[in-house]
Short mmCIF file of C-alpha atoms (C1' of nucleotides) in Angstrom, two decimals:
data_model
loop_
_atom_site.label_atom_id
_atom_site.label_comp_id
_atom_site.label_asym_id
_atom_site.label_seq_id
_atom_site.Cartn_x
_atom_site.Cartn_y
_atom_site.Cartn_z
CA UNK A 1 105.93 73.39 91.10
CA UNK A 2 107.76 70.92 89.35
CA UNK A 3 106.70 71.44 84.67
CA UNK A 4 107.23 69.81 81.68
CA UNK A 5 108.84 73.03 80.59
CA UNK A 6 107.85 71.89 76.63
CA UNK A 7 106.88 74.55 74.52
CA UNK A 8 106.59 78.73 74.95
CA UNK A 9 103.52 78.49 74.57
CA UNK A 10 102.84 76.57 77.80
CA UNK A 11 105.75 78.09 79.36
CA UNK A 12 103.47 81.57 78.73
CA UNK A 13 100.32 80.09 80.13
CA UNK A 14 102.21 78.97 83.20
CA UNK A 15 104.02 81.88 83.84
CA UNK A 16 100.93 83.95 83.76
CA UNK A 17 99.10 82.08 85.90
CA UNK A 18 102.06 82.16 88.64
CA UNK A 19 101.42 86.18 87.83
CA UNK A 20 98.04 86.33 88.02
CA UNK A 21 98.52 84.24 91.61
CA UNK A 22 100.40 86.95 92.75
CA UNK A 23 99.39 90.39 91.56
CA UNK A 24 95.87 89.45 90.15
CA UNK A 25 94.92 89.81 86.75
CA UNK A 26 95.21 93.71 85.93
CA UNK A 27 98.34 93.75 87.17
CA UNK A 28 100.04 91.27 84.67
CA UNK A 29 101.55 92.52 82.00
CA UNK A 30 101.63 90.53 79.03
CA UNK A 31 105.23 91.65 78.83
CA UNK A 32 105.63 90.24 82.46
CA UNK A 33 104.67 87.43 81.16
CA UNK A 34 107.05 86.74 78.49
CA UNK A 35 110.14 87.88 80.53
CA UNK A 36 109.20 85.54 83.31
CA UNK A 37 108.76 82.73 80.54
CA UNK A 38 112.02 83.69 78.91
CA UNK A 39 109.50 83.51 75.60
CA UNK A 40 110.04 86.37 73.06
CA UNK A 41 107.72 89.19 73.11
CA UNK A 42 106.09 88.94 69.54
CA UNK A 43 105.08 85.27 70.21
CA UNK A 44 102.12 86.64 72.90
CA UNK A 45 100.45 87.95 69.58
CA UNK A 46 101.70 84.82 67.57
CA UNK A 47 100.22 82.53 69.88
CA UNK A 48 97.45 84.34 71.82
CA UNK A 49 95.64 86.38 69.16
CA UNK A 50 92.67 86.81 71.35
CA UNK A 51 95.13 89.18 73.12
CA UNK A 52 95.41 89.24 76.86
CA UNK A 53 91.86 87.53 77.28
CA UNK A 54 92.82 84.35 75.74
CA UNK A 55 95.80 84.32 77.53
CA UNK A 56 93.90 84.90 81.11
CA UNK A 57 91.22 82.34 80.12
CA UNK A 58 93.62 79.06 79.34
CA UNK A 59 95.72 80.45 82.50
CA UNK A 60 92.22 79.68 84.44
CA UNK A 61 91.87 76.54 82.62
CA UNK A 62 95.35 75.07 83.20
CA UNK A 63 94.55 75.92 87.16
CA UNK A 64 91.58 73.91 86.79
CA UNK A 65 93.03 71.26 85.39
CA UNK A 66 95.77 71.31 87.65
CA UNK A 67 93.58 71.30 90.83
CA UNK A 68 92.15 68.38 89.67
CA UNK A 69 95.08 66.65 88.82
CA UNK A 70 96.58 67.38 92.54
CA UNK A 71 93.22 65.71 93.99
CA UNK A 72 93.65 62.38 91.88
CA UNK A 73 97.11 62.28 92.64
CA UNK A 74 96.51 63.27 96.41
CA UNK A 75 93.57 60.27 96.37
CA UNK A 76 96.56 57.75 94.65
CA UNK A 77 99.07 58.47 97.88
CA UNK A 78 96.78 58.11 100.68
CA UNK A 79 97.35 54.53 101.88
CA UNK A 80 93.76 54.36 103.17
CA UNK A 81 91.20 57.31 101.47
CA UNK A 82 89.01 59.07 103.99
CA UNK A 83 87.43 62.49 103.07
CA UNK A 84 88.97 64.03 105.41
CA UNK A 85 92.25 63.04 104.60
CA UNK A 86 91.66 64.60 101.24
CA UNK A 87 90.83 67.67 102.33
CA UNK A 88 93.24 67.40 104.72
CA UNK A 89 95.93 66.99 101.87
CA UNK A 90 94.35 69.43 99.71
CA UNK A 91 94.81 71.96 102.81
CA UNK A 92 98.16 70.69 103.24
CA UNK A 93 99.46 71.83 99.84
CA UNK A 94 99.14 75.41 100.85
CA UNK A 95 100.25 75.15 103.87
CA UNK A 96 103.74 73.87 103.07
CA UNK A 97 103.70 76.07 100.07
CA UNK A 98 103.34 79.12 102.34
CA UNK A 99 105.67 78.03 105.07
CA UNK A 100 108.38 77.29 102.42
CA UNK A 101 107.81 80.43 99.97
CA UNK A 102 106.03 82.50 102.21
CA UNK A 103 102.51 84.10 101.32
CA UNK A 104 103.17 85.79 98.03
CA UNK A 105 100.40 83.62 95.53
CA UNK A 106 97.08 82.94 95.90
CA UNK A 107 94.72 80.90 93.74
CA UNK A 108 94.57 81.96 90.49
CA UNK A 109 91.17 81.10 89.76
CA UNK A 110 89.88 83.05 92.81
CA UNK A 111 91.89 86.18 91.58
CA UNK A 112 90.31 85.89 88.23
CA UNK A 113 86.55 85.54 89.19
CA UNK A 114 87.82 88.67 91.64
CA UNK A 115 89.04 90.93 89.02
CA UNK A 116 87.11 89.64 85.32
CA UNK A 117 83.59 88.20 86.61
CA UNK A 118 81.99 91.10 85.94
CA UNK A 119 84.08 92.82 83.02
CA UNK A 120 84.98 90.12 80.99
CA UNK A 121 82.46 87.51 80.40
CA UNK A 122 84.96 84.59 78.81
CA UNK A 123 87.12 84.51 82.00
CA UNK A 124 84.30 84.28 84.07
CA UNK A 125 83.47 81.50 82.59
CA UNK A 126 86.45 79.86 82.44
CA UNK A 127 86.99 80.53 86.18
CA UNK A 128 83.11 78.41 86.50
CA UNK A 129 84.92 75.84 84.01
CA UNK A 130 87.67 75.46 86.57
CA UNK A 131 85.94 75.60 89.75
CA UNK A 132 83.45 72.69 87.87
CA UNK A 133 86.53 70.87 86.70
CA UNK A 134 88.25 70.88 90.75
CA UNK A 135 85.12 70.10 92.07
CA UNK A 136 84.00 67.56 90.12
CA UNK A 137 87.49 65.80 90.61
CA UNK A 138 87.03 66.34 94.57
CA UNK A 139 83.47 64.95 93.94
CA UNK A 140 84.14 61.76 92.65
CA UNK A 141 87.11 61.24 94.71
CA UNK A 142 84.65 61.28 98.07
CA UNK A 143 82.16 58.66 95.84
CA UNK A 144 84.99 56.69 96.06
CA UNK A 145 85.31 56.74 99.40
CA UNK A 146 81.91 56.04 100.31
CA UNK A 147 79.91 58.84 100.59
CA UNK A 148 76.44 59.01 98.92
CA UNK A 149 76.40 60.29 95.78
CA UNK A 150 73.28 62.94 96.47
CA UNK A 151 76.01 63.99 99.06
CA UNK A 152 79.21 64.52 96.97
CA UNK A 153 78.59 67.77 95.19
CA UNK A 154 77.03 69.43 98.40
CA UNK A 155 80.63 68.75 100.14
CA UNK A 156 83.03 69.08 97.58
CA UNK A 157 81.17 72.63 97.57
CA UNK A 158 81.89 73.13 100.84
CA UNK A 159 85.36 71.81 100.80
CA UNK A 160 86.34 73.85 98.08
CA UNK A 161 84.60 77.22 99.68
CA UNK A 162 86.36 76.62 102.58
CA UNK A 163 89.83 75.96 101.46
CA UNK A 164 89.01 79.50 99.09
CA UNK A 165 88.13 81.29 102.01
CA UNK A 166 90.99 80.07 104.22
CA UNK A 167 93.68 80.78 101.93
CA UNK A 168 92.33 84.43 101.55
CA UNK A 169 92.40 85.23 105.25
CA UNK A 170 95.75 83.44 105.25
CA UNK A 171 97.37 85.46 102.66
CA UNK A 172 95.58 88.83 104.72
CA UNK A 173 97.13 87.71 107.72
CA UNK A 174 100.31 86.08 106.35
CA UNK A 175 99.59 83.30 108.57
CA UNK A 176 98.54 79.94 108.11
CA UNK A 177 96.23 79.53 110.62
CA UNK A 178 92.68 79.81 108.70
CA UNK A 179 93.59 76.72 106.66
CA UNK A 180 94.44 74.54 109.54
CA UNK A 181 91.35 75.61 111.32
CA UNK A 182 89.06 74.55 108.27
CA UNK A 183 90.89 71.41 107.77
CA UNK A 184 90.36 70.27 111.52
CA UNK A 185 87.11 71.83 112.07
CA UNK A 186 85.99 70.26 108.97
CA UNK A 187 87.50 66.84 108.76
CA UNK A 188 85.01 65.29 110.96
CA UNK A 189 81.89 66.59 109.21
CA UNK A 190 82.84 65.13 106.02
CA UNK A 191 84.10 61.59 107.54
CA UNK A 192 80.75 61.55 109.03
CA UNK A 193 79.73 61.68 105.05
CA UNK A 194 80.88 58.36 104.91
CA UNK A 195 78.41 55.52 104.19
CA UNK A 196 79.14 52.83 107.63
CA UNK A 197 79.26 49.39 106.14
CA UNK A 198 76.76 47.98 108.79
CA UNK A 199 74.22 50.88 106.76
CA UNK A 200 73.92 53.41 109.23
CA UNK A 201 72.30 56.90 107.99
CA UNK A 202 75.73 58.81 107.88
CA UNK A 203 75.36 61.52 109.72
CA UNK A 204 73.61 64.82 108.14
CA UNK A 205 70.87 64.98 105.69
CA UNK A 206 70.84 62.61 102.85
CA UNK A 207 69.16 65.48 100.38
CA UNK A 208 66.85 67.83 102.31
CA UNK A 209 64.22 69.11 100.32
CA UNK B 1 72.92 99.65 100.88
CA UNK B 2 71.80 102.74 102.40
CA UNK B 3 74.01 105.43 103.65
CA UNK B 4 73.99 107.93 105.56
CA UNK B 5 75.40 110.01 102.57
CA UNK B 6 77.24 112.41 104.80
CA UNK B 7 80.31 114.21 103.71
CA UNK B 8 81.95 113.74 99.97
CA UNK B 9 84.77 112.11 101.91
CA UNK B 10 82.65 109.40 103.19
CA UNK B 11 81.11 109.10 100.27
CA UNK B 12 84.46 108.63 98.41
CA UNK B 13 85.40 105.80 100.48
CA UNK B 14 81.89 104.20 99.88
CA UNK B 15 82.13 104.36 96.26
CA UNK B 16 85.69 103.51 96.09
CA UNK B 17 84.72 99.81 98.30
CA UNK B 18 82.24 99.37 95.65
CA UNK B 19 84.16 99.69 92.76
CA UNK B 20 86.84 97.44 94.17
CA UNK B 21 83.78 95.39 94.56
CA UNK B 22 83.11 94.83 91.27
CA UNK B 23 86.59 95.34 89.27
CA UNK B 24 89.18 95.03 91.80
CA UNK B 25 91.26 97.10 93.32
CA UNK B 26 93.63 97.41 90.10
CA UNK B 27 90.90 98.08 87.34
CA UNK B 28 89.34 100.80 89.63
CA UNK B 29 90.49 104.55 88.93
CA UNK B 30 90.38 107.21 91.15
CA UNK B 31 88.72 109.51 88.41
CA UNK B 32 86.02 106.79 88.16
CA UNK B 33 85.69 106.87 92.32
CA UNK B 34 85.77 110.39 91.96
CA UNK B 35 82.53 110.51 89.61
CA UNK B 36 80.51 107.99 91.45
CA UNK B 37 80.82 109.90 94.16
CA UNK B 38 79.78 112.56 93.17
CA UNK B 39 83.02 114.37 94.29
CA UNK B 40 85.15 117.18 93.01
CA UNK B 41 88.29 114.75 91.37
CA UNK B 42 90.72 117.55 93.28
CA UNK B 43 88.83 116.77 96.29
CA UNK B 44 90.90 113.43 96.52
CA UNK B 45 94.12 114.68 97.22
CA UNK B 46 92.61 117.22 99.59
CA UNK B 47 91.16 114.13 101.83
CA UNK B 48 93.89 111.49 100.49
CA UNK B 49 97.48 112.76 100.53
CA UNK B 50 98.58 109.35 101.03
CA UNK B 51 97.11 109.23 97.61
CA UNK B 52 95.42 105.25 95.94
CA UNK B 53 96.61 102.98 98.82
CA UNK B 54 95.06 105.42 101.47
CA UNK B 55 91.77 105.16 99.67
CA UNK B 56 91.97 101.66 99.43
CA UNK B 57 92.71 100.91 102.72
CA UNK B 58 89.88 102.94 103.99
CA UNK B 59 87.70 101.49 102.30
CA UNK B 60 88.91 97.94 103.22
CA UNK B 61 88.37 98.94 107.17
CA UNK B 62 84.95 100.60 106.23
CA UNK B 63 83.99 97.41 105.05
CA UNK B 64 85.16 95.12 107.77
CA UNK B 65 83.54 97.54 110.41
CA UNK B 66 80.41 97.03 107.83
CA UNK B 67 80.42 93.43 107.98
CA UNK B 68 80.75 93.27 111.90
CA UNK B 69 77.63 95.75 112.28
CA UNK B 70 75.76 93.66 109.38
CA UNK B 71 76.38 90.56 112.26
CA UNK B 72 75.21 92.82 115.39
CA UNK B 73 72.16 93.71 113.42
CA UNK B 74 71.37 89.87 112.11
CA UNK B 75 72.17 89.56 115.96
CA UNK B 76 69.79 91.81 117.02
CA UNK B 77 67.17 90.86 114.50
CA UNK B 78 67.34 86.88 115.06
CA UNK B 79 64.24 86.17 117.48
CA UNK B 80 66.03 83.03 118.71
CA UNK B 81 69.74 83.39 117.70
CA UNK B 82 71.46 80.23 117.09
CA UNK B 83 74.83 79.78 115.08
CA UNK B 84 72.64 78.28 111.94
CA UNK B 85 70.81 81.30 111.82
CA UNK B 86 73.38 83.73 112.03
CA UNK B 87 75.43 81.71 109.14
CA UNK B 88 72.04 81.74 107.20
CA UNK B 89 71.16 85.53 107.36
CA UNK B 90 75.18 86.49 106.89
CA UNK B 91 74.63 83.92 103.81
CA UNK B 92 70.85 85.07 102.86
CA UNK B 93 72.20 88.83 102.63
CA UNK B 94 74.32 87.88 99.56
CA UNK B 95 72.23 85.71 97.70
CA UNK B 96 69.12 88.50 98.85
CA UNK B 97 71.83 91.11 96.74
CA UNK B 98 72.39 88.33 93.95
CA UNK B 99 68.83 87.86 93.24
CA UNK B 100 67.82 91.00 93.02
CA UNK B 101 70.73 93.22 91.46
CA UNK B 102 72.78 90.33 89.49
CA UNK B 103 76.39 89.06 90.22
CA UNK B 104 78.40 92.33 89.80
CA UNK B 105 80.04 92.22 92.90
CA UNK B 106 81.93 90.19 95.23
CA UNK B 107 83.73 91.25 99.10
CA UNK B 108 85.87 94.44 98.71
CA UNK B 109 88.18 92.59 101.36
CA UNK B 110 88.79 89.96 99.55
CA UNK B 111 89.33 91.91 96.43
CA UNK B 112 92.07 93.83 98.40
CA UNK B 113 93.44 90.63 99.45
CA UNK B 114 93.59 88.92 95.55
CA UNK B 115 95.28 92.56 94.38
CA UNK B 116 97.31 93.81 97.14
CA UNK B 117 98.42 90.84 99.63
CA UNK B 118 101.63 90.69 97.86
CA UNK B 119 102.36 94.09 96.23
CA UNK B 120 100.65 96.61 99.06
CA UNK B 121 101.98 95.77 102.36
CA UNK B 122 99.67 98.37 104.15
CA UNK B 123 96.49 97.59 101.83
CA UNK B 124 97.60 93.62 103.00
CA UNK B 125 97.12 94.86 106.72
CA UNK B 126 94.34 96.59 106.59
CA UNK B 127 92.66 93.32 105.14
CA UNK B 128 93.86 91.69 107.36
CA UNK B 129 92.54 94.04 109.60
CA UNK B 130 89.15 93.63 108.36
CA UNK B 131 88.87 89.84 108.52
CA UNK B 132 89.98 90.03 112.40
CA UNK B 133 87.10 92.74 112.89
CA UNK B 134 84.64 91.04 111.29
CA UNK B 135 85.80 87.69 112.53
CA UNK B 136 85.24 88.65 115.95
CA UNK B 137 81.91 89.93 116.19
CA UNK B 138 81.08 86.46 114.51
CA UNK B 139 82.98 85.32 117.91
CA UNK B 140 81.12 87.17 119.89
CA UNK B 141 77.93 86.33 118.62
CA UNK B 142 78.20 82.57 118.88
CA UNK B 143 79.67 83.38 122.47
CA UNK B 144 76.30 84.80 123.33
CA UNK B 145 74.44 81.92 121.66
CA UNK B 146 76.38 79.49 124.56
CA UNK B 147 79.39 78.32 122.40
CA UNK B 148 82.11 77.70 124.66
CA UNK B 149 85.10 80.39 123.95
CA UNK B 150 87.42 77.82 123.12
CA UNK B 151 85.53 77.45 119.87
CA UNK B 152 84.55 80.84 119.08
CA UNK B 153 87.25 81.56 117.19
CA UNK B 154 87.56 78.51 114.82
CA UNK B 155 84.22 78.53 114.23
CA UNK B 156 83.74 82.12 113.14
CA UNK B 157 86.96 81.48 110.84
CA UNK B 158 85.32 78.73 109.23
CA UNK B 159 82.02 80.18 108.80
CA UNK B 160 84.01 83.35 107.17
CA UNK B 161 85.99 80.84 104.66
CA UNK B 162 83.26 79.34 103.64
CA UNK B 163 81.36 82.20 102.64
CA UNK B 164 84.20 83.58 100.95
CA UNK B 165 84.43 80.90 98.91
CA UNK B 166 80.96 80.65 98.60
CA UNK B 167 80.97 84.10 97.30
CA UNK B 168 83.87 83.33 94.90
CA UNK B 169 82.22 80.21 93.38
CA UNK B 170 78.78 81.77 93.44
CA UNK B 171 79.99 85.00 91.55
CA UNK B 172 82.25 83.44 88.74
CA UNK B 173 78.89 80.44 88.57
CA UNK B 174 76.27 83.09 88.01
CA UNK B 175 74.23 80.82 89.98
CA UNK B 176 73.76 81.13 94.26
CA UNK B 177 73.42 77.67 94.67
CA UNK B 178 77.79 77.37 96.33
CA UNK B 179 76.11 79.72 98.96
CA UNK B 180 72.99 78.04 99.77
CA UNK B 181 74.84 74.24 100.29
CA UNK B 182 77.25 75.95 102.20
CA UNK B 183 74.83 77.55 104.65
CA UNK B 184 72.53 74.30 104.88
CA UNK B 185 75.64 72.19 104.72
CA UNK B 186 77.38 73.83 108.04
CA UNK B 187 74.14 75.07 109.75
CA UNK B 188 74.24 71.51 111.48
CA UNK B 189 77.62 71.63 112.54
CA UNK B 190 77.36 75.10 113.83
CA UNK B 191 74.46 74.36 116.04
CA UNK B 192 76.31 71.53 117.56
CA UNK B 193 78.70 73.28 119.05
CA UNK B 194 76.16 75.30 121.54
CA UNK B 195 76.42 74.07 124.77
CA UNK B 196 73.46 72.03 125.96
CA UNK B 197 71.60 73.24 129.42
CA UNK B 198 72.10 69.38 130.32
CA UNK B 199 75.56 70.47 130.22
CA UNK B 200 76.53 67.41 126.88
CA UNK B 201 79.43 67.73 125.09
CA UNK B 202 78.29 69.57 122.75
CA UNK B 203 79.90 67.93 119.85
CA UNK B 204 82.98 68.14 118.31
CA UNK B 205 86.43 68.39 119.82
CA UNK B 206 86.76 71.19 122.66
CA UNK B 207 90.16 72.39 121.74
CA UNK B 208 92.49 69.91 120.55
CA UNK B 209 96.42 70.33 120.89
"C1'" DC C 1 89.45 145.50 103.33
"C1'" DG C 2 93.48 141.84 103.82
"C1'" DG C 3 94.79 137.40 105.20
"C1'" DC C 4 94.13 132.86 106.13
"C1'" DT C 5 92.30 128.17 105.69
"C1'" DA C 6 89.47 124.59 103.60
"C1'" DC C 7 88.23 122.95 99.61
"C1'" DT C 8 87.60 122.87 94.53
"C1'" DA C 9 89.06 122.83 89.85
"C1'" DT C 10 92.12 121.84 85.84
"C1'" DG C 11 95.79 120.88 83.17
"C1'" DA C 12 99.98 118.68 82.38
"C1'" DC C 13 103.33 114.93 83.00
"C1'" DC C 14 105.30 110.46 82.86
"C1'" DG C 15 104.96 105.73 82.98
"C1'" DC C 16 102.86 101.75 81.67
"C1'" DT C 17 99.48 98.93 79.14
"C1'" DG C 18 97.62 96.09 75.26
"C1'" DT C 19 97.74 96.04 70.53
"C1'" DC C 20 99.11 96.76 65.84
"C1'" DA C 21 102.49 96.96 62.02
"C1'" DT C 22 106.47 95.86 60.08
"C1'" DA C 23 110.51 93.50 59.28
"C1'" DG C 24 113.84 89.78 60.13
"C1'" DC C 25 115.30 84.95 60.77
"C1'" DC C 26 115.43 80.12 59.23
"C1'" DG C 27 114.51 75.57 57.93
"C1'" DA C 28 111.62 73.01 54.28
"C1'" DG C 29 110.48 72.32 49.70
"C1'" DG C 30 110.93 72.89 45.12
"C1'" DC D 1 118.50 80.00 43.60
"C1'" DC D 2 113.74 81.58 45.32
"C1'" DT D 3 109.54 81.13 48.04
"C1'" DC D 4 106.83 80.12 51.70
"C1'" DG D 5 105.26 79.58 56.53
"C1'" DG D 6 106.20 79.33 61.41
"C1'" DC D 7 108.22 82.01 64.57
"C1'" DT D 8 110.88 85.94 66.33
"C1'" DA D 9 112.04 90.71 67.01
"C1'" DT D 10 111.21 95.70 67.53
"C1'" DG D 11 109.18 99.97 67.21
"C1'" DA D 12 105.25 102.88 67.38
"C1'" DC D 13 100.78 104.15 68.88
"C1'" DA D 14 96.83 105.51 71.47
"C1'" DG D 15 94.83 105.27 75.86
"C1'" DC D 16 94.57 105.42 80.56
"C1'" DG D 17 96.68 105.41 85.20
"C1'" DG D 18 98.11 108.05 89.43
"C1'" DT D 19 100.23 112.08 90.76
"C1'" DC D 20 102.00 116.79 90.85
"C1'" DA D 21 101.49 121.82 90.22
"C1'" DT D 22 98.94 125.59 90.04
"C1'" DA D 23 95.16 128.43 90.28
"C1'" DG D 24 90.65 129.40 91.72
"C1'" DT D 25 86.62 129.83 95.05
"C1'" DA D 26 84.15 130.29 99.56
"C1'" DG D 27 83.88 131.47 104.07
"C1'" DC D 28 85.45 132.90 108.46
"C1'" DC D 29 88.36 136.07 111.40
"C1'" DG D 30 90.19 140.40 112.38
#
DNA sequence: CGGCTACTATGACCGCTGTCATAGCCGAGG
DNA sequence: CCTCGGCTATGACAGCGGTCATAGTAGCCG
């Protein structure tokens, strides 16, 4: 989790969104948060005078942002691009992370839709922001690779679902085994996205009706 | 969401998955479960000694064993089951709920999971719990529907992930349209996997190393 | 009637939260 | 020197959280 470490003030919106991976979003303290990123107390209010809301909300954003970032830089190191070896590498990033650090964070997006969509109407929309942001990054990363683009939102929906789902159940069962499931069970379906050069319908529907 | 409305235990538990439901685990009070139930507030350390986490962690198995009787009944109800249809009606219950009460809630077991994974070891297992119960009546099902049991189990994890996230991106989007490409994008693949009379393949990999 | 058990009913306590208010530092500019 | 603005630093406050303690009720048993 390598940062530019520049100001407080991002130092505070990281730190709370490493929080808000791990104990969701009631449970971070905006005190928490400025211990963890060694930033004085009074500059939460100095900063962040929407209070704990604005804080929460560019946490979500900065997730977004960074989700998509990953998937441009995932698309840059794979020698030869295939959807699933993006989804494959996208899968891969938690898996590591959870072998290595074991299963204390989840995504922070997912734990703000879980605990704001319905009370606090900014960070649910900032969690949509995000999700739009990561998959419209995944989206255009499998146009590049081929697939149709009446195809490309469908299955960077799916991808993204998936990879949601899978890191709940492998947080719940502290095993990684849900995300390499999705990634091989799914891998095929989306390289069958893949427009063949000699024009062949590419498996599935091209935009049922 | 009918109930049988039995004792003011029961119904404590009930209310208390719903409220996680909707705020989380952390933003829901035991007062506030207390109310909706229409139970005496003393009444909760009477039937919880082990105080918050027991509630919680009831109410994270009643709502496993919920979800695996929601998938015996769609069972049941199915005229012809196949895999598509099952993932359809598990999908077509939320987006039914969506419709026709608004976003305010998402899965209590994932809620549990976001909240607790890291801070509530017990709450973590009994979510973990959940998933396995609910994951394998999925298992069962497509067992009964002539998917070889090799591929049960991947299978019902993915189709659990996906909905998941489906829920997730559905809930902080307003908008059921995450659940409906996920259903019509995996119906397909689901339906491959059934084991022809003719004895094919039945597509995709049979249990790779 | 007393005694016992299951359950109900409140009130108080302590800890923690987000937020506000106030005051202090400190370099820039005059 | 003083002033000003960006930032820091604390302290206080009101509210709510879960939990404990205590007392009350209802019903059954003898």
């Amino acid at each position: 989790m390598a940062k530019a470490e520049r100001g407080p003030r991002e130092r505070m919106v990281f730190s709370a969104a490493q929080l808000i991976r791990r104990d969701g979003v009631a449970s971070t303290g905006m005190r928490e948060v400025a211990v963890t990123a060694a930033a004085p107390r009074g500059s939460l209010q100095h900063y962040f005078p929407g209070g704990k809301t604005q804080l929460v909300d560019e946490a979500v954003g900065w997730a977004g942002r960074y989700a998509a970032d990953r998937v441009a830089r995932f698309l840059a190191s794979l020698p030869e691009p295939t959807p699933s070896g993006l989804f494959a590498a996208m899968v891969r990033q938690w898996t590591d992370e959870y072998e290595a650090a074991g299963f204390a964070g989840g995504c922070p997006v997912a734990a703000a839709t879980v605990d704001c969509a319905e009370s606090v109407p900014s960070t649910r929309k900032a969690a949509s922001a995000a999700f739009a942001t990561w998959t419209g990054a995944v989206a255009r990363a499998l146009t590049g690779m081929g697939v149709p683009e009446e195809r490309t939102g469908a299955l960077a929906t799916l991808m993204i679902s998936s990879l949601e789902g899978a890191i709940l159940l492998a947080r719940a069962d502290q095993d990684v085994r849900a995300l390499t499931t999705v990634a091989r069970e799914l891998g095929p379906v989306l390289d069958a996205a893949v427009r063949k050069p000699d024009g062949s319908p590419a498996g599935g529907h091209t935009g049922a009706g």
